[in-house]
Amino acid sequence: MTNDDWVPLCSLDELEPLWGEAALVGDRQVALFLLPDGSLHAVSNRCPATGSYVMSRGIVGSKGARSTIASPLHKQVYDLATGECLSSPDYLLPTYPVRVQAGIVQVVLAEAA
Protein backbone atom coordinates (compact mmCIF):
# COMPACT_ATOMS: atom_id res chain seq x y z
CA MET A 1 0.00 0.00 0.00
CA THR A 2 1.20 3.45 -0.83
CA ASN A 3 0.10 6.71 0.77
CA ASP A 4 -1.97 7.36 -2.37
CA ASP A 5 -4.14 4.31 -1.55
CA TRP A 6 -5.43 5.83 1.71
CA VAL A 7 -8.74 7.69 1.48
CA PRO A 8 -9.56 10.27 4.19
CA LEU A 9 -13.02 9.80 5.74
CA CYS A 10 -13.43 12.00 8.81
CA SER A 11 -11.76 13.41 11.86
CA LEU A 12 -11.16 10.90 14.66
CA ASP A 13 -12.87 13.41 16.98
CA GLU A 14 -16.13 12.84 15.07
CA LEU A 15 -16.33 9.19 16.17
CA GLU A 16 -17.82 8.03 19.45
CA PRO A 17 -16.74 4.76 21.07
CA LEU A 18 -19.16 1.87 20.43
CA TRP A 19 -21.23 3.93 17.98
CA GLY A 20 -20.97 3.07 14.28
CA GLU A 21 -20.73 5.74 11.60
CA ALA A 22 -21.31 5.27 7.89
CA ALA A 23 -19.23 6.92 5.16
CA LEU A 24 -19.80 6.95 1.42
CA VAL A 25 -16.64 6.69 -0.69
CA GLY A 26 -17.41 6.64 -4.39
CA ASP A 27 -19.98 3.87 -4.72
CA ARG A 28 -18.97 2.05 -1.51
CA GLN A 29 -20.42 2.43 1.95
CA VAL A 30 -18.05 1.89 4.86
CA ALA A 31 -18.98 1.44 8.52
CA LEU A 32 -16.47 2.76 11.05
CA PHE A 33 -16.25 1.63 14.67
CA LEU A 34 -14.12 3.18 17.41
CA LEU A 35 -13.77 0.93 20.44
CA PRO A 36 -13.18 2.09 24.02
CA ASP A 37 -9.56 0.86 23.89
CA GLY A 38 -8.92 3.25 20.98
CA SER A 39 -8.85 0.59 18.28
CA LEU A 40 -10.58 1.45 15.02
CA HIS A 41 -12.29 -0.88 12.54
CA ALA A 42 -13.63 -0.33 9.03
CA VAL A 43 -16.02 -2.82 7.44
CA SER A 44 -18.53 -2.81 4.63
CA ASN A 45 -21.80 -1.15 5.62
CA ARG A 46 -23.63 -3.80 3.55
CA CYS A 47 -25.03 -6.70 5.56
CA PRO A 48 -23.84 -9.92 3.87
CA ALA A 49 -27.04 -11.78 4.80
CA THR A 50 -29.62 -9.27 3.55
CA GLY A 51 -27.80 -6.84 1.24
CA SER A 52 -29.13 -3.90 3.27
CA TYR A 53 -26.75 -1.06 4.16
CA VAL A 54 -27.16 -1.20 7.94
CA MET A 55 -23.96 -2.50 9.58
CA SER A 56 -23.10 0.94 11.01
CA ARG A 57 -26.26 0.56 13.13
CA GLY A 58 -25.23 -2.85 14.42
CA ILE A 59 -24.60 -3.82 18.01
CA VAL A 60 -20.93 -3.70 19.06
CA GLY A 61 -19.87 -6.45 21.43
CA SER A 62 -17.29 -9.15 21.95
CA LYS A 63 -16.86 -12.88 21.93
CA GLY A 64 -13.93 -13.73 24.13
CA ALA A 65 -11.08 -11.45 23.04
CA ARG A 66 -12.69 -10.76 19.66
CA SER A 67 -14.48 -7.45 19.05
CA THR A 68 -17.72 -8.03 17.16
CA ILE A 69 -20.58 -6.34 15.36
CA ALA A 70 -24.05 -7.90 15.20
CA SER A 71 -26.22 -7.07 12.21
CA PRO A 72 -29.23 -5.04 13.37
CA LEU A 73 -31.56 -7.07 11.12
CA HIS A 74 -31.01 -10.76 11.84
CA LYS A 75 -28.27 -10.51 14.48
CA GLN A 76 -25.52 -12.41 12.64
CA VAL A 77 -22.32 -11.70 14.59
CA TYR A 78 -19.11 -10.75 12.74
CA ASP A 79 -15.53 -10.39 13.95
CA LEU A 80 -14.63 -6.72 13.36
CA ALA A 81 -10.99 -7.54 12.59
CA THR A 82 -11.47 -10.41 10.14
CA GLY A 83 -15.08 -10.16 8.95
CA GLU A 84 -15.66 -13.82 9.85
CA CYS A 85 -19.29 -14.55 10.70
CA LEU A 86 -19.27 -16.23 14.10
CA SER A 87 -22.91 -17.30 13.90
CA SER A 88 -22.95 -18.76 10.36
CA PRO A 89 -20.11 -19.92 8.09
CA ASP A 90 -22.14 -18.80 5.05
CA TYR A 91 -21.32 -15.09 5.42
CA LEU A 92 -18.21 -12.89 5.37
CA LEU A 93 -18.19 -9.16 6.07
CA PRO A 94 -15.57 -7.30 4.00
CA THR A 95 -13.04 -5.45 6.17
CA TYR A 96 -10.71 -2.61 5.19
CA PRO A 97 -7.33 -1.41 6.43
CA VAL A 98 -7.84 1.69 8.58
CA ARG A 99 -5.47 4.16 10.24
CA VAL A 100 -5.36 7.62 11.76
CA GLN A 101 -2.93 10.18 10.33
CA ALA A 102 -2.78 13.67 11.86
CA GLY A 103 -6.18 13.07 13.47
CA ILE A 104 -7.87 11.99 10.21
CA VAL A 105 -9.36 8.51 9.80
CA GLN A 106 -8.23 6.92 6.52
CA VAL A 107 -9.10 3.62 4.81
CA VAL A 108 -7.89 1.61 1.85
CA LEU A 109 -10.81 0.30 -0.22
CA ALA A 110 -8.90 -1.38 -3.04
CA GLU A 111 -8.27 -4.55 -1.02
CA ALA A 112 -11.31 -5.73 0.90
CA ALA A 113 -10.28 -8.61 3.15
PDB file of C-alpha atoms in Angstrom, residues 38-94:
ATOM      1  CA  GLY A  38      -8.917   3.254  20.981  1.00  0.00           C
ATOM      2  CA  SER A  39      -8.847   0.586  18.278  1.00  0.00           C
ATOM      3  CA  LEU A  40     -10.578   1.448  15.022  1.00  0.00           C
ATOM      4  CA  HIS A  41     -12.290  -0.879  12.540  1.00  0.00           C
ATOM      5  CA  ALA A  42     -13.631  -0.329   9.029  1.00  0.00           C
ATOM      6  CA  VAL A  43     -16.023  -2.823   7.441  1.00  0.00           C
ATOM      7  CA  SER A  44     -18.534  -2.806   4.630  1.00  0.00           C
ATOM      8  CA  ASN A  45     -21.801  -1.151   5.618  1.00  0.00           C
ATOM      9  CA  ARG A  46     -23.634  -3.797   3.547  1.00  0.00           C
ATOM     10  CA  CYS A  47     -25.030  -6.695   5.556  1.00  0.00           C
ATOM     11  CA  PRO A  48     -23.839  -9.922   3.869  1.00  0.00           C
ATOM     12  CA  ALA A  49     -27.037 -11.776   4.795  1.00  0.00           C
ATOM     13  CA  THR A  50     -29.617  -9.266   3.546  1.00  0.00           C
ATOM     14  CA  GLY A  51     -27.797  -6.842   1.244  1.00  0.00           C
ATOM     15  CA  SER A  52     -29.125  -3.897   3.271  1.00  0.00           C
ATOM     16  CA  TYR A  53     -26.749  -1.060   4.160  1.00  0.00           C
ATOM     17  CA  VAL A  54     -27.160  -1.202   7.943  1.00  0.00           C
ATOM     18  CA  MET A  55     -23.964  -2.500   9.576  1.00  0.00           C
ATOM     19  CA  SER A  56     -23.096   0.937  11.005  1.00  0.00           C
ATOM     20  CA  ARG A  57     -26.259   0.556  13.130  1.00  0.00           C
ATOM     21  CA  GLY A  58     -25.230  -2.854  14.424  1.00  0.00           C
ATOM     22  CA  ILE A  59     -24.600  -3.822  18.012  1.00  0.00           C
ATOM     23  CA  VAL A  60     -20.934  -3.700  19.056  1.00  0.00           C
ATOM     24  CA  GLY A  61     -19.872  -6.450  21.435  1.00  0.00           C
ATOM     25  CA  SER A  62     -17.289  -9.149  21.952  1.00  0.00           C
ATOM     26  CA  LYS A  63     -16.861 -12.879  21.934  1.00  0.00           C
ATOM     27  CA  GLY A  64     -13.928 -13.733  24.132  1.00  0.00           C
ATOM     28  CA  ALA A  65     -11.083 -11.451  23.045  1.00  0.00           C
ATOM     29  CA  ARG A  66     -12.694 -10.756  19.655  1.00  0.00           C
ATOM     30  CA  SER A  67     -14.478  -7.453  19.047  1.00  0.00           C
ATOM     31  CA  THR A  68     -17.719  -8.029  17.160  1.00  0.00           C
ATOM     32  CA  ILE A  69     -20.577  -6.340  15.362  1.00  0.00           C
ATOM     33  CA  ALA A  70     -24.054  -7.899  15.197  1.00  0.00           C
ATOM     34  CA  SER A  71     -26.224  -7.067  12.205  1.00  0.00           C
ATOM     35  CA  PRO A  72     -29.233  -5.044  13.367  1.00  0.00           C
ATOM     36  CA  LEU A  73     -31.559  -7.067  11.117  1.00  0.00           C
ATOM     37  CA  HIS A  74     -31.013 -10.757  11.842  1.00  0.00           C
ATOM     38  CA  LYS A  75     -28.268 -10.511  14.481  1.00  0.00           C
ATOM     39  CA  GLN A  76     -25.519 -12.408  12.643  1.00  0.00           C
ATOM     40  CA  VAL A  77     -22.321 -11.702  14.585  1.00  0.00           C
ATOM     41  CA  TYR A  78     -19.110 -10.751  12.739  1.00  0.00           C
ATOM     42  CA  ASP A  79     -15.526 -10.391  13.951  1.00  0.00           C
ATOM     43  CA  LEU A  80     -14.632  -6.723  13.365  1.00  0.00           C
ATOM     44  CA  ALA A  81     -10.987  -7.541  12.592  1.00  0.00           C
ATOM     45  CA  THR A  82     -11.470 -10.406  10.137  1.00  0.00           C
ATOM     46  CA  GLY A  83     -15.083 -10.165   8.949  1.00  0.00           C
ATOM     47  CA  GLU A  84     -15.662 -13.824   9.854  1.00  0.00           C
ATOM     48  CA  CYS A  85     -19.287 -14.547  10.698  1.00  0.00           C
ATOM     49  CA  LEU A  86     -19.272 -16.231  14.102  1.00  0.00           C
ATOM     50  CA  SER A  87     -22.908 -17.304  13.897  1.00  0.00           C
ATOM     51  CA  SER A  88     -22.951 -18.755  10.361  1.00  0.00           C
ATOM     52  CA  PRO A  89     -20.114 -19.916   8.085  1.00  0.00           C
ATOM     53  CA  ASP A  90     -22.145 -18.799   5.045  1.00  0.00           C
ATOM     54  CA  TYR A  91     -21.316 -15.095   5.416  1.00  0.00           C
ATOM     55  CA  LEU A  92     -18.211 -12.894   5.373  1.00  0.00           C
ATOM     56  CA  LEU A  93     -18.191  -9.159   6.069  1.00  0.00           C
ATOM     57  CA  PRO A  94     -15.566  -7.300   4.001  1.00  0.00           C
TER      58      PRO A  94
END
